[in-house]
Amino acid sequence: MASPKLLSTLDVAHFLTNGFLRFDAVVPAEINDAALAEMADLKPFGAYKTNDPLRPQSGTPLSACYPADSALRQMLETPEVAGAILSLAGPDPLYDHHAIHFLPAGSTYQQHLHCDAAIDSNDPAFDIQVFYFPHDVAEGAGGTRFVPGSHLRNIHENSVARYQHIAGEKFFSGEAGTVLIFHSGMWHAGRANPSEVDRRMFKIRLNPSEPQVRHWDTSNYDDVVHGDWDHIFATIAPGQSVAQELRQPHAWSFDGEYRLEVMERVRIFRYMAGDTNFDVDWYHTRIDRHRANAEQAGR
Amino acid sequence: MTITRQQVLQLYTSDSAFDSNVVAWAFHDGTDGQGPGLPDRGDKPPYITGVDALRDGWNLLQMSQLLPPTPGRQHRVSYLPYEFLLERSVEVERAVEPNESDVRHIA
């Protein structure tokens, strides 16, 4: 197994802003072909079977899931994929579940927009979901719909179904062997398959087995992470920085709630960096100081 | 003889003002395609602001309330908060039989 290719600090910030990372055609063709054969033998989502030989029990360490010669195991050990999993979910996360999403050519089946599982807690910890596309998905062929930046919204499952269209949403298309790593809160939906090619996608959800703190490549951390003084209305750090990444707006959320979005990203970065003083644009710092002053006054 | 059917448009804007930018939308067509559709602006919202929808013949029925943040959760974000519900009535030649939608939902 090749060494995992760890994310950089800026990659992690990019993930927290957008809710996903994309790795184009990182899985080799021979693994994609073998994975398609394996996936053809697995029941698609919605038709579970109990004797599926490749379906682990929830809570199994990822390292104990799938035989060593399994293409799905080899996909997960691809340096970019393994590196992203380690960087975001920590070492040897736990298997939550996997699903084969299968849509035959011409299928009109499509999902409403949703977020997987039940509403999450207020904790900054999160799961990741790996979406693996073992064959080409052409533009307009109905690849997965998802809404960058939606992952930190506190909603429940299909309650976001009423949003038929959201500015800036994406529809997956790409080459075989492309992998998306989603924050578990990402709003997404499977779409109809108007193409002439059957479509298969493999999804696996992983739970961290320990705090998700500084598992990425932190070698240039001090170059890109600045103090809480990095404030767009005061002094702004020059060059590339985590703050600049976390400031990026989305087409659907750039005005009314933009600052709350930034605060949420900072909250998660504080957890992942183990740095409770980190801030972007003074939003948390201001509130932290108010709280400290009130507590000092006994209020 | 014509009959009347309703089209419904949900608009979500970038702040609580109806004349702010549309950032999300949904369209439900009781005429099943017999009535007018939405302006085609590619992958952009059909109207730049809510007011543009009024100019195109839509009637505003309701706008979302401004609710005070929940104590302890003042800084959390959730659903799109600025929702506007519009409708227009359209004369059509024939009624559309209700049929089973091919949209299914699963979690």
Tab-separated table of C-alpha atoms in Angstrom:
chain	number	residue	atom	x	y	z
A	1	MET	CA	0.000	0.000	0.000
A	2	ALA	CA	1.409	3.385	-1.035
A	3	SER	CA	1.652	6.076	1.613
A	4	PRO	CA	-1.476	8.168	2.071
A	5	LYS	CA	-1.214	11.583	0.497
A	6	LEU	CA	-2.226	13.850	3.341
A	7	LEU	CA	-4.230	17.027	2.879
A	8	SER	CA	-2.624	20.397	3.504
A	9	THR	CA	-3.965	22.908	6.009
A	10	LEU	CA	-5.434	24.926	3.144
A	11	ASP	CA	-7.092	21.771	1.763
A	12	VAL	CA	-8.789	21.262	5.120
A	13	ALA	CA	-9.984	24.875	5.139
A	14	HIS	CA	-11.246	24.436	1.565
A	15	PHE	CA	-13.162	21.345	2.711
A	16	LEU	CA	-14.732	23.210	5.624
A	17	THR	CA	-15.877	26.021	3.337
A	18	ASN	CA	-17.282	23.819	0.583
A	19	GLY	CA	-18.161	20.597	2.357
A	20	PHE	CA	-16.369	18.433	-0.168
A	21	LEU	CA	-13.087	17.672	-1.879
A	22	ARG	CA	-12.814	16.258	-5.369
A	23	PHE	CA	-10.120	13.918	-6.656
A	24	ASP	CA	-10.337	13.430	-10.408
A	25	ALA	CA	-9.465	10.023	-11.906
A	26	VAL	CA	-7.235	9.059	-8.969
A	27	VAL	CA	-8.308	5.414	-8.967
A	28	PRO	CA	-6.515	3.401	-11.682
A	29	ALA	CA	-8.518	1.845	-14.531
A	30	GLU	CA	-7.839	-1.751	-13.485
A	31	ILE	CA	-9.284	-1.077	-10.018
A	32	ASN	CA	-12.309	0.666	-11.549
A	33	ASP	CA	-13.016	-2.325	-13.796
A	34	ALA	CA	-12.660	-4.768	-10.909
A	35	ALA	CA	-14.804	-2.553	-8.655
A	36	LEU	CA	-17.601	-2.478	-11.221
A	37	ALA	CA	-17.571	-6.265	-11.266
A	38	GLU	CA	-17.691	-6.380	-7.461
A	39	MET	CA	-20.440	-3.795	-7.313
A	40	ALA	CA	-22.532	-5.690	-9.864
A	41	ASP	CA	-22.642	-8.541	-7.349
A	42	LEU	CA	-23.861	-6.312	-4.531
A	43	LYS	CA	-27.464	-5.415	-4.101
A	44	PRO	CA	-28.242	-1.791	-4.860
A	45	PHE	CA	-29.412	0.633	-2.205
A	46	GLY	CA	-32.941	-0.095	-1.080
A	47	ALA	CA	-32.579	-3.845	-1.606
A	48	TYR	CA	-30.381	-4.953	1.247
A	49	LYS	CA	-29.476	-8.578	1.633
A	50	THR	CA	-28.098	-10.069	4.800
A	51	ASN	CA	-25.547	-12.374	3.203
A	52	ASP	CA	-23.697	-9.720	1.250
A	53	PRO	CA	-20.117	-10.972	1.654
A	54	LEU	CA	-18.599	-7.512	1.370
A	55	ARG	CA	-20.942	-5.719	3.772
A	56	PRO	CA	-19.195	-5.286	7.151
A	57	GLN	CA	-20.986	-4.700	10.436
A	58	SER	CA	-21.334	-1.107	11.542
A	59	GLY	CA	-18.534	-0.204	13.935
A	60	THR	CA	-15.923	-2.348	12.204
A	61	PRO	CA	-12.566	-0.526	11.874
A	62	LEU	CA	-12.051	0.363	8.220
A	63	SER	CA	-8.801	-1.603	8.172
A	64	ALA	CA	-10.799	-4.770	8.881
A	65	CYS	CA	-13.383	-4.123	6.161
A	66	TYR	CA	-13.153	-5.755	2.725
A	67	PRO	CA	-10.626	-8.437	1.767
A	68	ALA	CA	-7.138	-7.271	0.788
A	69	ASP	CA	-7.715	-8.282	-2.832
A	70	SER	CA	-11.056	-6.458	-2.997
A	71	ALA	CA	-11.158	-3.620	-5.517
A	72	LEU	CA	-13.187	-1.537	-3.069
A	73	ARG	CA	-10.403	-1.952	-0.478
A	74	GLN	CA	-7.815	-0.983	-3.094
A	75	MET	CA	-9.856	2.073	-4.044
A	76	LEU	CA	-9.956	3.174	-0.399
A	77	GLU	CA	-6.176	2.681	-0.193
A	78	THR	CA	-5.450	4.890	-3.203
A	79	PRO	CA	-3.013	7.497	-1.820
A	80	GLU	CA	-5.305	10.476	-2.425
A	81	VAL	CA	-8.388	8.740	-0.988
A	82	ALA	CA	-6.581	7.220	1.994
A	83	GLY	CA	-4.898	10.561	2.649
A	84	ALA	CA	-8.176	12.468	2.640
A	85	ILE	CA	-9.826	9.897	4.930
A	86	LEU	CA	-6.919	10.033	7.386
A	87	SER	CA	-6.712	13.834	7.279
A	88	LEU	CA	-10.409	14.415	7.893
A	89	ALA	CA	-11.636	11.395	9.868
A	90	GLY	CA	-8.425	10.387	11.629
A	91	PRO	CA	-6.713	6.990	11.718
A	92	ASP	CA	-8.743	3.859	11.101
A	93	PRO	CA	-12.251	5.310	11.241
A	94	LEU	CA	-15.209	3.019	11.797
A	95	TYR	CA	-17.446	1.644	9.080
A	96	ASP	CA	-20.938	3.118	9.349
A	97	HIS	CA	-22.554	1.721	6.193
A	98	HIS	CA	-22.049	1.520	2.481
A	99	ALA	CA	-24.483	1.636	-0.385
A	100	ILE	CA	-24.389	0.817	-4.057
A	101	HIS	CA	-26.363	3.370	-6.016
A	102	PHE	CA	-27.480	1.808	-9.299
A	103	LEU	CA	-29.562	3.522	-11.955
A	104	PRO	CA	-30.133	1.711	-15.232
A	105	ALA	CA	-29.923	3.661	-18.488
A	106	GLY	CA	-33.065	5.688	-19.078
A	107	SER	CA	-34.216	5.491	-15.458
A	108	THR	CA	-36.493	8.334	-14.377
A	109	TYR	CA	-36.007	7.594	-10.680
A	110	GLN	CA	-34.700	10.595	-8.804
A	111	GLN	CA	-34.390	11.687	-5.252
A	112	HIS	CA	-35.422	14.886	-3.605
A	113	LEU	CA	-32.652	16.953	-2.067
A	114	HIS	CA	-31.727	15.553	1.331
A	115	CYS	CA	-29.026	15.094	3.931
A	116	ASP	CA	-28.178	11.564	5.029
A	117	ALA	CA	-29.132	10.211	8.442
A	118	ALA	CA	-30.848	12.079	11.252
A	119	ILE	CA	-30.222	15.620	12.376
A	120	ASP	CA	-26.757	15.948	13.853
A	121	SER	CA	-25.790	17.363	17.223
A	122	ASN	CA	-24.162	20.676	17.977
A	123	ASP	CA	-20.781	18.991	18.254
A	124	PRO	CA	-18.203	20.110	15.718
A	125	ALA	CA	-17.242	16.463	15.040
A	126	PHE	CA	-18.529	15.039	11.763
A	127	ASP	CA	-18.550	11.923	9.610
A	128	ILE	CA	-17.278	11.788	6.069
A	129	GLN	CA	-18.810	10.054	3.087
A	130	VAL	CA	-16.749	8.764	0.182
A	131	PHE	CA	-18.558	8.838	-3.179
A	132	TYR	CA	-16.705	6.718	-5.755
A	133	PHE	CA	-17.555	6.843	-9.458
A	134	PRO	CA	-15.954	3.796	-11.130
A	135	HIS	CA	-16.961	4.759	-14.659
A	136	ASP	CA	-17.195	7.959	-16.680
A	137	VAL	CA	-20.253	10.117	-16.001
A	138	ALA	CA	-20.920	12.483	-18.898
A	139	GLU	CA	-22.120	16.039	-18.390
A	140	GLY	CA	-25.912	16.038	-18.353
A	141	ALA	CA	-26.060	12.296	-17.669
A	142	GLY	CA	-27.676	12.750	-14.267
A	143	GLY	CA	-24.683	12.523	-11.927
A	144	THR	CA	-25.177	13.252	-8.218
A	145	ARG	CA	-26.580	16.682	-7.385
A	146	PHE	CA	-25.044	18.469	-4.402
A	147	VAL	CA	-24.956	21.955	-2.894
A	148	PRO	CA	-21.467	23.204	-1.961
A	149	GLY	CA	-21.494	24.933	1.406
A	150	SER	CA	-24.727	23.338	2.628
A	151	HIS	CA	-23.004	20.879	4.981
A	152	LEU	CA	-23.062	23.010	8.148
A	153	ARG	CA	-26.792	23.735	7.952
A	154	ASN	CA	-28.643	22.121	10.833
A	155	ILE	CA	-31.507	20.381	9.021
A	156	HIS	CA	-33.181	17.003	9.025
A	157	GLU	CA	-32.989	14.605	6.120
A	158	ASN	CA	-35.633	15.255	3.411
A	159	SER	CA	-36.850	18.474	5.018
A	160	VAL	CA	-34.846	20.385	2.388
A	161	ALA	CA	-36.666	18.586	-0.436
A	162	ARG	CA	-38.604	21.734	-1.352
A	163	TYR	CA	-35.477	23.373	-2.751
A	164	GLN	CA	-35.740	22.272	-6.386
A	165	HIS	CA	-32.951	24.562	-7.560
A	166	ILE	CA	-30.219	26.360	-5.624
A	167	ALA	CA	-27.750	28.799	-7.180
A	168	GLY	CA	-24.278	27.309	-7.352
A	169	GLU	CA	-25.374	23.688	-6.938
A	170	LYS	CA	-23.340	21.094	-8.802
A	171	PHE	CA	-24.166	18.015	-10.826
A	172	PHE	CA	-21.409	15.463	-10.874
A	173	SER	CA	-19.727	14.593	-14.142
A	174	GLY	CA	-16.221	13.280	-14.494
A	175	GLU	CA	-13.849	10.547	-15.475
A	176	ALA	CA	-13.822	7.006	-14.174
A	177	GLY	CA	-11.999	6.708	-10.883
A	178	THR	CA	-13.095	10.090	-9.560
A	179	VAL	CA	-13.826	10.341	-5.835
A	180	LEU	CA	-15.737	12.975	-3.894
A	181	ILE	CA	-15.234	13.224	-0.135
A	182	PHE	CA	-18.301	14.776	1.484
A	183	HIS	CA	-18.843	16.183	4.959
A	184	SER	CA	-21.756	14.105	6.255
A	185	GLY	CA	-24.001	17.166	6.308
A	186	MET	CA	-23.839	17.799	2.572
A	187	TRP	CA	-27.217	18.264	0.872
A	188	HIS	CA	-27.344	15.978	-2.137
A	189	ALA	CA	-29.654	13.901	-4.338
A	190	GLY	CA	-29.466	11.133	-6.880
A	191	ARG	CA	-30.844	12.131	-10.255
A	192	ALA	CA	-32.534	10.416	-13.183
A	193	ASN	CA	-30.252	8.747	-15.721
A	194	PRO	CA	-31.175	9.976	-19.209
A	195	SER	CA	-28.010	8.465	-20.692
A	196	GLU	CA	-27.682	5.151	-22.506
A	197	VAL	CA	-25.225	3.836	-19.921
A	198	ASP	CA	-26.126	2.107	-16.645
A	199	ARG	CA	-24.741	4.095	-13.729
A	200	ARG	CA	-23.184	2.735	-10.542
A	201	MET	CA	-21.748	4.670	-7.646
A	202	PHE	CA	-20.336	3.366	-4.374
A	203	LYS	CA	-20.823	5.323	-1.162
A	204	ILE	CA	-19.318	4.600	2.227
A	205	ARG	CA	-19.882	6.543	5.451
A	206	LEU	CA	-17.107	6.600	8.051
A	207	ASN	CA	-17.216	7.605	11.729
A	208	PRO	CA	-14.039	8.996	13.331
A	209	SER	CA	-12.694	6.727	16.036
A	210	GLU	CA	-10.856	9.533	17.811
A	211	PRO	CA	-10.904	13.367	17.809
A	212	GLN	CA	-10.319	14.777	14.317
A	213	VAL	CA	-7.467	16.949	15.489
A	214	ARG	CA	-4.449	17.730	13.290
A	215	HIS	CA	-4.288	14.504	11.314
A	216	TRP	CA	-3.383	16.331	8.101
A	217	ASP	CA	0.015	17.643	6.924
A	218	THR	CA	0.550	20.574	9.279
A	219	SER	CA	4.081	21.376	8.058
A	220	ASN	CA	3.159	24.878	6.851
A	221	TYR	CA	0.481	25.477	9.498
A	222	ASP	CA	2.101	28.594	10.955
A	223	ASP	CA	2.470	30.107	7.474
A	224	VAL	CA	-1.245	29.959	6.690
A	225	VAL	CA	-2.913	30.214	10.093
A	226	HIS	CA	-2.764	33.614	11.709
A	227	GLY	CA	-3.951	35.056	14.965
A	228	ASP	CA	-7.418	36.283	15.738
A	229	TRP	CA	-6.300	39.710	14.531
A	230	ASP	CA	-6.872	38.579	10.919
A	231	HIS	CA	-9.918	40.777	10.475
A	232	ILE	CA	-11.198	41.985	7.140
A	233	PHE	CA	-12.271	45.335	8.637
A	234	ALA	CA	-8.939	45.843	10.417
A	235	THR	CA	-5.708	44.051	9.469
A	236	ILE	CA	-5.922	41.274	6.939
A	237	ALA	CA	-3.130	38.724	6.550
A	238	PRO	CA	-1.535	38.866	3.096
A	239	GLY	CA	-1.286	35.893	0.791
A	240	GLN	CA	-2.972	32.515	1.027
A	241	SER	CA	-4.378	31.761	4.437
A	242	VAL	CA	-6.952	29.628	6.180
A	243	ALA	CA	-8.915	32.785	6.886
A	244	GLN	CA	-9.089	33.607	3.192
A	245	GLU	CA	-10.343	30.102	2.418
A	246	LEU	CA	-12.976	30.268	5.144
A	247	ARG	CA	-14.180	33.667	3.900
A	248	GLN	CA	-15.277	32.404	0.494
A	249	PRO	CA	-19.005	32.996	-0.098
A	250	HIS	CA	-21.359	30.732	-2.014
A	251	ALA	CA	-23.754	31.880	-4.712
A	252	TRP	CA	-26.750	30.906	-2.590
A	253	SER	CA	-25.466	32.258	0.726
A	254	PHE	CA	-23.538	35.450	0.268
A	255	ASP	CA	-25.558	38.066	2.051
A	256	GLY	CA	-28.076	37.540	4.825
A	257	GLU	CA	-26.333	34.653	6.589
A	258	TYR	CA	-22.807	34.833	5.195
A	259	ARG	CA	-21.169	35.788	8.493
A	260	LEU	CA	-22.946	33.010	10.330
A	261	GLU	CA	-21.597	30.594	7.715
A	262	VAL	CA	-18.057	31.846	8.360
A	263	MET	CA	-18.574	31.460	12.106
A	264	GLU	CA	-19.650	27.862	11.630
A	265	ARG	CA	-16.545	27.090	9.574
A	266	VAL	CA	-14.365	28.688	12.236
A	267	ARG	CA	-16.083	26.615	14.918
A	268	ILE	CA	-15.151	23.399	13.113
A	269	PHE	CA	-11.608	24.583	12.351
A	270	ARG	CA	-11.073	25.430	16.023
A	271	TYR	CA	-11.978	21.825	16.840
A	272	MET	CA	-9.812	20.301	14.108
A	273	ALA	CA	-6.830	22.543	14.841
A	274	GLY	CA	-7.152	22.259	18.608
A	275	ASP	CA	-6.983	26.042	18.712
A	276	THR	CA	-9.798	27.728	20.615
A	277	ASN	CA	-8.405	31.185	19.873
A	278	PHE	CA	-8.473	30.873	16.095
A	279	ASP	CA	-10.858	33.285	14.417
A	280	VAL	CA	-11.736	34.911	11.137
A	281	ASP	CA	-12.935	38.507	11.111
A	282	TRP	CA	-13.316	38.798	14.890
A	283	TYR	CA	-16.821	37.279	15.044
A	284	HIS	CA	-16.091	34.659	17.706
A	285	THR	CA	-13.473	36.759	19.487
A	286	ARG	CA	-15.958	39.547	20.083
A	287	ILE	CA	-18.517	37.183	21.559
A	288	ASP	CA	-15.909	35.290	23.601
A	289	ARG	CA	-14.803	38.584	25.152
A	290	HIS	CA	-18.361	39.588	25.975
A	291	ARG	CA	-18.892	36.254	27.665
A	292	ALA	CA	-15.643	36.483	29.611
A	293	ASN	CA	-16.486	39.980	30.810
A	294	ALA	CA	-19.991	38.982	31.838
A	295	GLU	CA	-18.700	35.953	33.737
A	296	GLN	CA	-16.083	38.096	35.469
A	297	ALA	CA	-18.874	40.416	36.588
A	298	GLY	CA	-20.820	37.443	37.897
A	299	ARG	CA	-23.569	37.705	35.257
B	1	MET	CA	-64.639	26.138	-22.511
B	2	THR	CA	-61.582	26.780	-20.406
B	3	ILE	CA	-60.831	25.928	-16.812
B	4	THR	CA	-58.502	27.558	-14.298
B	5	ARG	CA	-55.429	25.909	-12.862
B	6	GLN	CA	-52.770	27.245	-10.503
B	7	GLN	CA	-49.033	27.583	-10.891
B	8	VAL	CA	-46.963	27.995	-7.729
B	9	LEU	CA	-43.515	29.529	-7.445
B	10	GLN	CA	-41.346	29.477	-4.316
B	11	LEU	CA	-38.514	31.983	-4.268
B	12	TYR	CA	-35.705	32.175	-1.718
B	13	THR	CA	-33.771	35.412	-1.552
B	14	SER	CA	-30.382	36.461	-0.241
B	15	ASP	CA	-31.841	38.560	2.561
B	16	SER	CA	-35.284	39.314	3.932
B	17	ALA	CA	-36.082	41.939	1.283
B	18	PHE	CA	-38.266	40.781	-1.591
B	19	ASP	CA	-36.140	42.835	-3.964
B	20	SER	CA	-32.916	41.095	-2.980
B	21	ASN	CA	-31.350	38.436	-5.179
B	22	VAL	CA	-33.103	35.132	-5.784
B	23	VAL	CA	-30.809	32.289	-4.659
B	24	ALA	CA	-33.127	29.277	-4.848
B	25	TRP	CA	-36.478	28.424	-6.365
B	26	ALA	CA	-39.102	25.759	-6.985
B	27	PHE	CA	-41.907	25.655	-9.551
B	28	HIS	CA	-45.066	23.543	-9.417
B	29	ASP	CA	-47.298	23.593	-12.458
B	30	GLY	CA	-50.962	22.662	-12.101
B	31	THR	CA	-51.403	23.152	-15.860
B	32	ASP	CA	-48.990	20.319	-16.651
B	33	GLY	CA	-47.183	22.404	-19.226
B	34	GLN	CA	-50.219	24.063	-20.848
B	35	GLY	CA	-49.433	27.352	-19.128
B	36	PRO	CA	-46.358	29.547	-19.424
B	37	GLY	CA	-43.100	28.322	-17.964
B	38	LEU	CA	-40.330	30.224	-16.224
B	39	PRO	CA	-37.852	32.477	-18.049
B	40	ASP	CA	-34.856	30.426	-19.158
B	41	ARG	CA	-31.666	32.008	-17.796
B	42	GLY	CA	-29.558	28.894	-18.022
B	43	ASP	CA	-28.411	27.733	-14.616
B	44	LYS	CA	-29.235	31.123	-13.091
B	45	PRO	CA	-32.447	31.753	-11.154
B	46	PRO	CA	-35.418	32.561	-13.432
B	47	TYR	CA	-35.761	36.008	-11.861
B	48	ILE	CA	-32.989	38.227	-10.533
B	49	THR	CA	-35.156	39.488	-7.675
B	50	GLY	CA	-38.606	38.725	-6.321
B	51	VAL	CA	-39.943	41.948	-7.793
B	52	ASP	CA	-39.008	40.724	-11.277
B	53	ALA	CA	-41.451	37.857	-10.726
B	54	LEU	CA	-44.238	40.366	-9.989
B	55	ARG	CA	-43.440	42.138	-13.235
B	56	ASP	CA	-43.857	38.820	-15.027
B	57	GLY	CA	-47.389	38.321	-13.724
B	58	TRP	CA	-46.913	36.410	-10.479
B	59	ASN	CA	-48.935	37.279	-7.361
B	60	LEU	CA	-47.248	37.289	-3.967
B	61	LEU	CA	-49.187	35.241	-1.398
B	62	GLN	CA	-46.891	35.020	1.592
B	63	MET	CA	-43.443	35.816	2.880
B	64	SER	CA	-41.648	34.050	5.698
B	65	GLN	CA	-41.717	35.561	9.172
B	66	LEU	CA	-38.628	36.995	10.781
B	67	LEU	CA	-38.243	34.826	13.841
B	68	PRO	CA	-35.874	35.750	16.678
B	69	PRO	CA	-32.914	33.370	16.907
B	70	THR	CA	-33.345	30.483	19.323
B	71	PRO	CA	-31.410	31.231	22.552
B	72	GLY	CA	-28.231	29.200	22.601
B	73	ARG	CA	-28.374	28.628	18.871
B	74	GLN	CA	-28.071	32.212	17.673
B	75	HIS	CA	-25.145	31.429	15.412
B	76	ARG	CA	-26.302	28.167	13.864
B	77	VAL	CA	-27.608	28.120	10.311
B	78	SER	CA	-30.431	25.922	9.103
B	79	TYR	CA	-33.104	26.216	6.402
B	80	LEU	CA	-33.114	28.990	3.827
B	81	PRO	CA	-34.851	31.657	5.893
B	82	TYR	CA	-36.208	34.092	3.318
B	83	GLU	CA	-39.034	32.306	1.516
B	84	PHE	CA	-41.635	33.941	-0.728
B	85	LEU	CA	-44.656	32.075	-2.070
B	86	LEU	CA	-46.189	33.253	-5.355
B	87	GLU	CA	-48.962	31.978	-7.590
B	88	ARG	CA	-50.718	32.730	-10.811
B	89	SER	CA	-53.944	31.358	-12.249
B	90	VAL	CA	-53.880	30.142	-15.811
B	91	GLU	CA	-56.767	29.364	-18.157
B	92	VAL	CA	-56.263	25.983	-19.803
B	93	GLU	CA	-58.225	23.973	-22.345
B	94	ARG	CA	-58.305	20.632	-20.590
B	95	ALA	CA	-57.986	19.274	-17.092
B	96	VAL	CA	-55.028	17.128	-16.251
B	97	GLU	CA	-55.715	13.816	-14.633
B	98	PRO	CA	-53.738	13.322	-11.430
B	99	ASN	CA	-51.220	10.570	-11.987
B	100	GLU	CA	-48.547	8.896	-10.007
B	101	SER	CA	-45.425	10.987	-9.921
B	102	ASP	CA	-42.234	9.312	-11.072
B	103	VAL	CA	-40.369	11.220	-8.383
B	104	ARG	CA	-39.800	8.959	-5.414
B	105	HIS	CA	-38.091	9.894	-2.235
B	106	ILE	CA	-35.720	7.872	-0.163
B	107	ALA	CA	-33.317	8.974	2.512
